Amino acid sequence: MTDRFSFDLHVTDGAARTGVIHTPRGDIRTPAFMPVGTAATVKAMLPDSVAATGADVLLGNTYHLMLRPTAERIDRLGGLHGFMNWNKPILTDSGGFQVMSLAELRKLTEDGVTFRSHVDGSRHHLSPERSMEIQRLLGSDIVMAFDECPALPADRTRIEDSMRLSMRWAARSRAAFGDRPGYALFGIQQGGLERDLRAESAKALIDIGFEGYAVGGLAVGEGQEAMFGCLDYATDMLPVDKPRYLMGVGKPDDIVGAVKRGIDMMDCVLPSRSGRTGQAFTRYGVVNIKNARHQDDPRPLDEGCNCPACTGYSRAYLHHVFRAKEMISGMLLTWHNLHYFQVIMQEMRTAIAAGTFAEWEAGFHAGRAQGDIDPL
Amino acid sequence: MTDRFSFDLHVTDGAARTGVIHTPRGDIRTPAFMPVGTAATVKAMLPDSVAATGADVLLGNTYHLMLRPTAERIDRLGGLHGFMNWNKPILTDSGGFQVMSLAELRKLTEDGVTFRSHVDGSRHHLSPERSMEIQRLLGSDIVMAFDECPALPADRTRIEDSMRLSMRWAARSRAAFGDRPGYALFGIQQGGLERDLRAESAKALIDIGFEGYAVGGLAVGEGQEAMFGCLDYATDMLPVDKPRYLMGVGKPDDIVGAVKRGIDMMDCVLPSRSGRTGQAFTRYGVVNIKNARHQDDPRPLDEGCNCPACTGYSRAYLHHVFRAKEMISGMLLTWHNLHYFQVIMQEMRTAIAAGTFAEWEAGFHAGRAQGDIDPL
């Protein structure tokens, strides 16, 4: 264990990288996928089960937690880790993105955003300073700078103005964060799909100086091809010796493409949300467990998977409990999906370390091209 | 392990008894509480977690399973144990009680009951012969005779006619069950609160001969005092050397009162259903976790409980996740409740074996009289 936050980059294979982020709460093996624990729980999972899938770090949502149960309450109760019974690292977002997608009656000024809660209509204000305070009260190990993120497509002026506002907010976030050994503050690059704006944003962030750098403003409607096109240059603009985090990504092939382009960290609700709606990810693609083809199928989702859903249950059972609206359906499929995402990450870490990422990637795509096993 | 079904009565303390039911799938320590796995799942729990609470046996519902996914499908898939990933004993009810409470357009004849499914309106028939067939297809270790059970209060003529029909059905159930070493068929005593009818029913069942005897027709609206009054004589009418099962009971104090009166087995949805609606049972009574008094309370539900909900989470957290409608709320509270029910059973088994049941019972009631801990 360490009392400092640091990043050791071990091996690169093409643009893909593997290493370890050290934090006082434990190591994060990169590339890392972070399950999302929105309201102080990864939906349908107990924390021990999340850890058993191989997750080294969780993401918590500042917006949700500030509204309910509130950051001050979590602080009084000893912080988010103890509150939700998760003693490994936690990264929290800044609240900015979710205010824009979830809150009502938003008003944006140079200072920050005023809005009404989607839970109870109460009035709130978020600014760089308030976001830093909330994330400190939560006890987050990796704090995200407060930013603004326009949906794509958007015109260049809107993206440019927004990015420059986010860079001014990044400087205020850095100042408000203060000196907190063992904790990290990450800056967030913006600039949409405009290469020069991405460069300007990266330079502004590097001038301020952060413990890590996120690529923000992607996975917001631009599509995979455009996202990869942007990552092809955006990642290179960020420091080599610091973790690079692609926010809100993604589907398995998004994740693999991002790692290929030099991303070290990602998060997404997809594995847990899909698990609750009857979608399972396997190396052969997506299984929709609600389909009648599974109702008599004694085989597991994936013969080669050693998660509890695959070692203990048939597709017929998973189909039955989904149709019967039983909670165990979401519990098992979420576990499977989170397990599968972590398996991908572990396989990529191993392949990068061995210098065989290209071969691994070819195998990954070949499995998906093969498609799900045939019905019996 | 044994290849036979048998019951060893070890010790009695007053009317209370402790012993072991041996089955090829494992032993059932008595008195035993059976969690209910209605649709091939104990709601909000994984089977390993149910076993971890100390449950030796589950109850499955013939009515639900015959409608979805169907007994024939479960049979083709290898039986209920493998289907739901539970390798310990399973007891199934006969379907009769739930047809009367859940199905639509019921028509009762000497042969059995015709009804429409509450799931999809499809038409079905249940009779002693069909119930035996379904329970065999499910692979149930302990099969219940098919009976009819009137809600109370009901007039004597209705109870008498119904009991005699159930006794004719009990004989048909016995004949249809056949010779199945390692499996058990239990008869069900009826007769409402009429002592002479209970005696007539018990004699009819004993004349037929069963591996165990249930007290049916209670916990259907008569109240605890009337139920205990009936148990005071009904239990004595059943063979001493066979397990006695009180169906559908109950709250913790119902369970303790039933054990005191010589009952060996019980089942109830209460711990799991209450867990999903925010009610937790502790030795100090019921905690309604939704109450605002818990929102800042860092203490567990019960300091003395070693279940995952109590060792990992504060009341404040449990309150938060209940209010946020997170699945972990039902998962943790169900686990706690099932754990608490099994703790009571284990404590009663130990006290009966030690000849100290009366002292244990006094402590149980003293804890409940004390009430929940004061708010901070």
Coordinates of N, CA and C in Angstrom, one line a residue, chain A residues 52-219:
Chain A
A52 N -15.7 -9.4 -6.7 CA -15.4 -10.7 -7.2 C -15.4 -10.8 -8.8
T53 N -16.0 -9.8 -9.4 CA -15.9 -9.8 -10.9 C -14.5 -9.3 -11.3
G54 N -13.8 -8.7 -10.4 CA -12.5 -8.2 -10.8 C -12.4 -6.7 -10.9
A55 N -13.4 -6.0 -10.5 CA -13.4 -4.5 -10.5 C -12.5 -4.0 -9.4
D56 N -11.6 -3.1 -9.8 CA -10.7 -2.5 -8.8 C -11.2 -1.1 -8.3
V57 N -12.1 -0.6 -9.0 CA -12.6 0.8 -8.7 C -14.0 0.9 -9.2
L58 N -14.8 1.7 -8.5 CA -16.2 2.0 -8.8 C -16.3 3.5 -9.2
L59 N -17.3 3.8 -10.0 CA -17.7 5.2 -10.2 C -18.9 5.6 -9.4
G60 N -18.9 6.7 -8.7 CA -20.1 7.2 -8.1 C -20.5 8.5 -8.7
N61 N -21.8 8.8 -8.7 CA -22.4 10.0 -9.4 C -22.7 11.1 -8.4
T62 N -21.9 12.2 -8.5 CA -22.1 13.4 -7.7 C -23.5 13.9 -7.7
Y63 N -24.0 14.0 -8.9 CA -25.4 14.6 -9.1 C -26.4 13.8 -8.2
H64 N -26.4 12.5 -8.4 CA -27.4 11.7 -7.6 C -27.2 11.8 -6.1
L65 N -25.9 11.6 -5.7 CA -25.6 11.6 -4.3 C -25.8 12.9 -3.6
M66 N -25.6 14.0 -4.3 CA -25.8 15.3 -3.7 C -27.3 15.6 -3.4
L67 N -28.1 15.0 -4.2 CA -29.6 15.1 -4.0 C -30.1 14.2 -3.0
R68 N -29.6 13.0 -3.0 CA -30.1 11.9 -2.1 C -29.0 10.9 -1.9
P69 N -28.5 10.6 -0.7 CA -28.9 11.1 0.6 C -28.3 12.5 1.0
T70 N -27.5 13.1 0.1 CA -26.8 14.4 0.2 C -25.3 14.1 0.7
A71 N -24.4 14.9 0.2 CA -23.0 14.7 0.5 C -22.7 15.0 1.9
E72 N -23.4 15.9 2.5 CA -23.2 16.2 3.9 C -23.6 15.1 4.8
R73 N -24.7 14.4 4.4 CA -25.1 13.2 5.2 C -24.1 12.1 5.1
I74 N -23.6 11.9 3.9 CA -22.6 10.8 3.7 C -21.3 11.1 4.5
D75 N -20.9 12.4 4.5 CA -19.8 12.8 5.2 C -20.0 12.6 6.7
R76 N -21.1 12.9 7.3 CA -21.4 12.7 8.7 C -21.3 11.2 9.0
L77 N -21.7 10.4 8.0 CA -21.7 8.9 8.3 C -20.4 8.3 8.0
G78 N -19.4 9.1 7.6 CA -18.0 8.6 7.5 C -17.5 8.5 6.1
G79 N -18.3 8.9 5.1 CA -17.8 8.9 3.7 C -18.5 7.8 2.9
L80 N -18.3 7.9 1.6 CA -19.0 7.0 0.7 C -18.5 5.5 0.8
H81 N -17.2 5.4 1.0 CA -16.7 4.0 1.0 C -17.4 3.2 2.1
G82 N -17.4 3.7 3.3 CA -18.1 3.0 4.4 C -19.6 2.9 4.2
F83 N -20.2 4.0 3.7 CA -21.6 4.0 3.5 C -22.1 2.9 2.7
M84 N -21.4 2.7 1.5 CA -21.8 1.7 0.6 C -21.0 0.4 0.7
N85 N -20.1 0.3 1.7 CA -19.4 -1.0 2.0 C -18.5 -1.4 0.9
W86 N -17.8 -0.4 0.3 CA -16.8 -0.6 -0.7 C -15.5 0.0 -0.3
N87 N -14.5 -0.8 0.0 CA -13.3 -0.2 0.5 C -12.1 0.0 -0.5
K88 N -12.4 -0.3 -1.8 CA -11.5 0.0 -2.8 C -11.7 1.4 -3.3
P89 N -10.8 1.8 -4.3 CA -11.0 3.2 -4.8 C -12.3 3.5 -5.4
I90 N -12.7 4.8 -5.3 CA -13.9 5.3 -5.9 C -13.5 6.5 -6.7
L91 N -14.0 6.6 -7.9 CA -13.9 7.8 -8.7 C -15.3 8.4 -8.8
T92 N -15.4 9.7 -8.6 CA -16.7 10.4 -8.7 C -16.7 11.4 -9.9
D93 N -17.8 11.4 -10.6 CA -17.8 12.4 -11.7 C -18.2 13.8 -11.0
S94 N -18.2 14.8 -11.8 CA -18.3 16.2 -11.2 C -19.7 16.6 -11.0
G95 N -20.7 15.9 -11.6 CA -22.1 16.3 -11.6 C -22.5 17.1 -12.8
G96 N -21.5 17.6 -13.5 CA -21.9 18.5 -14.6 C -22.6 17.8 -15.7
F97 N -22.2 16.7 -16.1 CA -22.8 16.0 -17.2 C -24.2 15.6 -16.9
Q98 N -24.4 15.1 -15.6 CA -25.8 14.6 -15.3 C -26.8 15.7 -15.0
V99 N -26.3 16.8 -14.5 CA -27.1 18.0 -14.4 C -27.7 18.3 -15.7
M100 N -26.9 18.3 -16.8 CA -27.4 18.6 -18.1 C -28.4 17.6 -18.7
S101 N -28.2 16.3 -18.3 CA -29.1 15.3 -18.8 C -30.3 15.0 -18.0
L102 N -30.2 15.3 -16.7 CA -31.3 14.8 -15.8 C -32.1 15.9 -15.1
A103 N -31.4 17.0 -14.7 CA -32.1 18.0 -13.9 C -33.0 18.9 -14.7
E104 N -33.9 19.6 -13.9 CA -34.9 20.5 -14.6 C -34.5 21.9 -14.4
L105 N -35.1 22.8 -15.3 CA -34.9 24.2 -15.1 C -33.5 24.7 -14.9
R106 N -32.6 24.2 -15.8 CA -31.2 24.5 -15.7 C -30.9 25.9 -16.1
K107 N -30.0 26.6 -15.3 CA -29.6 27.9 -15.7 C -28.0 27.9 -15.6
L108 N -27.4 28.1 -16.8 CA -25.9 28.1 -16.9 C -25.4 29.5 -16.9
T109 N -24.4 29.8 -16.0 CA -23.7 31.1 -15.9 C -22.2 30.8 -15.8
E110 N -21.4 31.9 -15.9 CA -20.0 31.7 -15.7 C -19.7 31.0 -14.4
D111 N -20.5 31.3 -13.4 CA -20.2 30.7 -12.1 C -20.4 29.2 -12.0
G112 N -21.5 28.8 -12.7 CA -21.9 27.4 -12.6 C -23.3 27.1 -13.1
V113 N -24.0 26.1 -12.5 CA -25.3 25.8 -13.0 C -26.3 25.7 -11.8
T114 N -27.4 26.4 -12.0 CA -28.5 26.3 -11.0 C -29.6 25.4 -11.6
F115 N -30.2 24.5 -10.8 CA -31.1 23.6 -11.4 C -32.1 23.1 -10.3
R116 N -33.1 22.4 -10.7 CA -34.0 21.8 -9.8 C -33.8 20.3 -9.8
S117 N -33.9 19.6 -8.7 CA -33.7 18.2 -8.6 C -34.8 17.4 -9.3
H118 N -34.5 16.4 -10.0 CA -35.5 15.5 -10.6 C -36.2 14.6 -9.6
V119 N -35.7 14.6 -8.4 CA -36.2 13.7 -7.3 C -37.4 14.4 -6.6
D120 N -37.1 15.7 -6.2 CA -38.2 16.4 -5.4 C -38.3 17.8 -5.8
G121 N -37.7 18.3 -6.9 CA -37.9 19.7 -7.3 C -37.2 20.7 -6.5
S122 N -36.4 20.3 -5.5 CA -35.6 21.2 -4.7 C -34.5 21.9 -5.6
R123 N -34.2 23.2 -5.2 CA -33.3 24.0 -6.0 C -31.8 23.8 -5.5
H124 N -30.9 23.7 -6.5 CA -29.5 23.5 -6.1 C -28.6 24.2 -7.1
H125 N -27.3 24.4 -6.6 CA -26.3 25.1 -7.4 C -25.1 24.2 -7.5
L126 N -24.5 24.1 -8.6 CA -23.2 23.4 -8.8 C -22.2 24.3 -9.5
S127 N -21.0 24.4 -8.9 CA -20.0 25.2 -9.5 C -18.7 24.4 -9.3
P128 N -17.6 24.8 -9.9 CA -16.3 24.1 -9.7 C -16.1 23.9 -8.2
E129 N -16.3 25.0 -7.4 CA -16.0 25.0 -6.0 C -16.9 24.0 -5.2
R130 N -18.2 24.1 -5.6 CA -19.2 23.2 -4.9 C -19.0 21.8 -5.3
S131 N -18.6 21.5 -6.5 CA -18.4 20.2 -7.0 C -17.2 19.6 -6.2
M132 N -16.1 20.4 -6.1 CA -14.9 19.9 -5.3 C -15.3 19.6 -3.9
E133 N -16.1 20.5 -3.3 CA -16.5 20.3 -1.9 C -17.3 19.0 -1.8
I134 N -18.3 18.8 -2.7 CA -19.1 17.5 -2.6 C -18.2 16.3 -2.7
Q135 N -17.3 16.3 -3.7 CA -16.5 15.1 -3.9 C -15.6 14.9 -2.8
R136 N -15.2 16.0 -2.1 CA -14.3 15.8 -0.9 C -15.2 15.2 0.3
L137 N -16.4 15.7 0.4 CA -17.3 15.2 1.4 C -17.6 13.7 1.2
L138 N -17.7 13.3 0.0 CA -18.0 11.9 -0.3 C -16.8 11.0 0.0
G139 N -15.6 11.7 -0.1 CA -14.3 10.9 0.2 C -13.8 10.2 -1.1
S140 N -14.2 10.8 -2.2 CA -13.8 10.2 -3.5 C -12.3 10.2 -3.6
D141 N -11.7 9.1 -4.2 CA -10.3 9.0 -4.3 C -9.8 9.7 -5.6
I142 N -10.6 9.6 -6.6 CA -10.3 10.3 -7.9 C -11.5 11.2 -8.2
V143 N -11.2 12.5 -8.2 CA -12.1 13.6 -8.3 C -12.1 14.1 -9.7
M144 N -13.2 14.4 -10.3 CA -13.2 14.9 -11.7 C -13.5 16.4 -11.6
A145 N -12.8 17.2 -12.5 CA -13.0 18.6 -12.6 C -14.4 18.8 -13.1
F146 N -15.0 20.0 -12.7 CA -16.3 20.3 -13.1 C -16.3 20.9 -14.5
D147 N -17.1 20.3 -15.4 CA -17.1 20.8 -16.8 C -18.5 20.9 -17.3
E148 N -18.5 21.4 -18.5 CA -19.8 21.4 -19.3 C -19.6 20.6 -20.6
C149 N -20.6 19.9 -21.0 CA -20.4 18.9 -22.1 C -21.6 19.0 -23.0
P150 N -21.4 19.6 -24.2 CA -22.6 19.7 -25.1 C -22.8 18.4 -25.8
A151 N -24.1 18.1 -26.1 CA -24.4 16.9 -26.9 C -24.0 17.1 -28.3
L152 N -23.6 16.1 -29.0 CA -23.2 16.2 -30.4 C -24.3 15.6 -31.3
P153 N -24.5 16.1 -32.5 CA -23.8 17.2 -33.1 C -24.2 18.6 -32.5
A154 N -23.2 19.5 -32.5 CA -23.4 20.9 -32.1 C -22.5 21.7 -33.0
D155 N -22.9 23.0 -33.1 CA -22.0 23.8 -34.0 C -20.8 24.2 -33.3
R156 N -19.8 24.6 -34.2 CA -18.4 24.8 -33.6 C -18.4 25.9 -32.6
T157 N -19.1 26.9 -32.8 CA -19.1 28.0 -31.8 C -19.6 27.6 -30.4
R158 N -20.6 26.8 -30.4 CA -21.2 26.2 -29.2 C -20.1 25.3 -28.5
I159 N -19.4 24.5 -29.3 CA -18.4 23.6 -28.7 C -17.2 24.4 -28.2
E160 N -16.8 25.4 -29.0 CA -15.7 26.2 -28.6 C -15.9 27.0 -27.3
D161 N -17.1 27.7 -27.3 CA -17.4 28.4 -26.1 C -17.5 27.5 -24.8
S162 N -18.1 26.4 -25.1 CA -18.3 25.4 -24.0 C -17.0 24.9 -23.5
M163 N -16.1 24.6 -24.4 CA -14.8 24.1 -24.0 C -14.0 25.1 -23.2
R164 N -14.0 26.4 -23.7 CA -13.3 27.4 -23.0 C -13.8 27.7 -21.6
L165 N -15.2 27.6 -21.5 CA -15.8 27.7 -20.1 C -15.3 26.5 -19.3
S166 N -15.3 25.3 -19.8 CA -14.8 24.2 -19.1 C -13.4 24.3 -18.6
M167 N -12.5 25.0 -19.5 CA -11.1 25.1 -19.1 C -11.0 26.2 -18.0
R168 N -11.8 27.2 -18.0 CA -11.8 28.2 -16.9 C -12.3 27.4 -15.6
W169 N -13.3 26.6 -15.8 CA -13.8 25.8 -14.6 C -12.7 24.8 -14.1
A170 N -11.9 24.3 -15.1 CA -10.9 23.3 -14.7 C -9.9 24.0 -13.8
A171 N -9.5 25.3 -14.1 CA -8.5 26.0 -13.3 C -9.1 26.3 -11.9
R172 N -10.4 26.6 -11.9 CA -11.1 26.9 -10.6 C -11.2 25.5 -9.8
S173 N -11.4 24.4 -10.5 CA -11.5 23.1 -9.8 C -10.2 22.8 -9.2
R174 N -9.1 23.0 -10.0 CA -7.7 22.8 -9.4 C -7.5 23.6 -8.2
A175 N -7.8 24.9 -8.2 CA -7.6 25.7 -7.1 C -8.4 25.3 -5.9
A176 N -9.7 24.9 -6.2 CA -10.6 24.6 -5.1 C -10.2 23.2 -4.5
F177 N -9.7 22.3 -5.3 CA -9.3 21.0 -4.8 C -8.3 21.1 -3.7
G178 N -7.3 22.0 -3.9 CA -6.3 22.2 -2.9 C -5.2 21.1 -2.9
D179 N -4.6 21.0 -1.8 CA -3.5 20.0 -1.6 C -4.0 18.8 -0.8
R180 N -4.2 17.7 -1.5 CA -4.8 16.5 -0.8 C -4.0 15.3 -1.2
P181 N -2.9 15.0 -0.5 CA -2.1 13.9 -0.8 C -2.9 12.6 -0.7
G182 N -2.7 11.7 -1.7 CA -3.4 10.4 -1.7 C -4.6 10.5 -2.6
Y183 N -5.1 11.7 -2.8 CA -6.3 11.9 -3.7 C -5.8 12.5 -5.0
A184 N -6.6 12.3 -6.1 CA -6.3 12.8 -7.4 C -7.4 13.6 -8.0
L185 N -7.0 14.6 -8.7 CA -7.9 15.4 -9.5 C -7.6 15.2 -11.0
F186 N -8.6 14.9 -11.8 CA -8.5 14.7 -13.2 C -9.1 15.8 -13.9
G187 N -8.4 16.3 -14.9 CA -9.0 17.3 -15.8 C -9.7 16.6 -17.0
I188 N -10.6 17.3 -17.6 CA -11.4 16.7 -18.7 C -11.3 17.5 -20.0
Q189 N -10.7 16.9 -21.0 CA -10.5 17.5 -22.3 C -11.9 17.6 -23.0
Q190 N -12.2 18.7 -23.6 CA -13.4 18.9 -24.4 C -13.0 19.4 -25.8
G191 N -14.0 19.8 -26.6 CA -13.7 20.2 -27.9 C -14.4 19.4 -29.0
G192 N -15.3 18.6 -28.6 CA -16.1 17.9 -29.6 C -15.3 17.1 -30.6
L193 N -15.6 17.2 -31.9 CA -14.8 16.5 -32.9 C -13.9 17.4 -33.6
E194 N -13.6 18.6 -33.0 CA -12.8 19.6 -33.6 C -11.3 19.4 -33.1
R195 N -10.4 19.0 -34.0 CA -9.1 18.6 -33.6 C -8.4 19.8 -33.0
D196 N -8.5 21.0 -33.5 CA -7.8 22.1 -33.0 C -8.3 22.5 -31.6
L197 N -9.6 22.3 -31.4 CA -10.2 22.6 -30.1 C -9.7 21.6 -29.0
R198 N -9.6 20.3 -29.5 CA -9.1 19.3 -28.6 C -7.7 19.6 -28.2
A199 N -6.9 20.1 -29.1 CA -5.5 20.5 -28.8 C -5.4 21.7 -27.9
E200 N -6.3 22.6 -28.1 CA -6.3 23.8 -27.2 C -6.7 23.4 -25.8
S201 N -7.7 22.5 -25.7 CA -8.2 22.0 -24.4 C -7.1 21.3 -23.7
A202 N -6.4 20.4 -24.4 CA -5.3 19.6 -23.8 C -4.2 20.5 -23.3
K203 N -3.9 21.5 -24.1 CA -2.8 22.4 -23.6 C -3.2 23.1 -22.4
A204 N -4.5 23.6 -22.4 CA -4.9 24.3 -21.2 C -4.9 23.4 -20.0
L205 N -5.3 22.2 -20.1 CA -5.3 21.3 -18.9 C -3.9 21.0 -18.5
I206 N -3.0 20.8 -19.4 CA -1.6 20.4 -19.1 C -0.9 21.6 -18.4
D207 N -1.3 22.8 -18.8 CA -0.8 24.0 -18.2 C -1.2 24.1 -16.7
I208 N -2.5 23.7 -16.5 CA -2.9 23.7 -15.1 C -2.3 22.6 -14.3
G209 N -2.3 21.4 -14.9 CA -1.6 20.2 -14.3 C -2.6 19.4 -13.5
F210 N -2.7 18.1 -13.9 CA -3.6 17.2 -13.2 C -3.0 15.9 -13.0
E211 N -3.6 15.1 -12.1 CA -3.0 13.7 -11.8 C -3.5 12.7 -12.9
G212 N -4.4 13.1 -13.7 CA -4.9 12.3 -14.8 C -5.8 13.1 -15.7
Y213 N -6.0 12.6 -16.9 CA -6.7 13.4 -17.9 C -7.8 12.5 -18.5
A214 N -9.0 13.1 -18.5 CA -10.2 12.4 -19.2 C -10.4 13.0 -20.6
V215 N -10.9 12.1 -21.5 CA -11.4 12.6 -22.7 C -12.9 12.7 -22.5
G216 N -13.4 13.9 -22.5 CA -14.8 14.1 -22.3 C -15.5 14.4 -23.6
G217 N -16.8 14.5 -23.5 CA -17.6 15.0 -24.7 C -17.7 14.0 -25.8
L218 N -17.4 12.7 -25.5 CA -17.6 11.7 -26.5 C -18.7 10.7 -26.0
A219 N -19.1 9.8 -26.8 CA -20.2 8.9 -26.5 C -21.4 9.7 -26.1

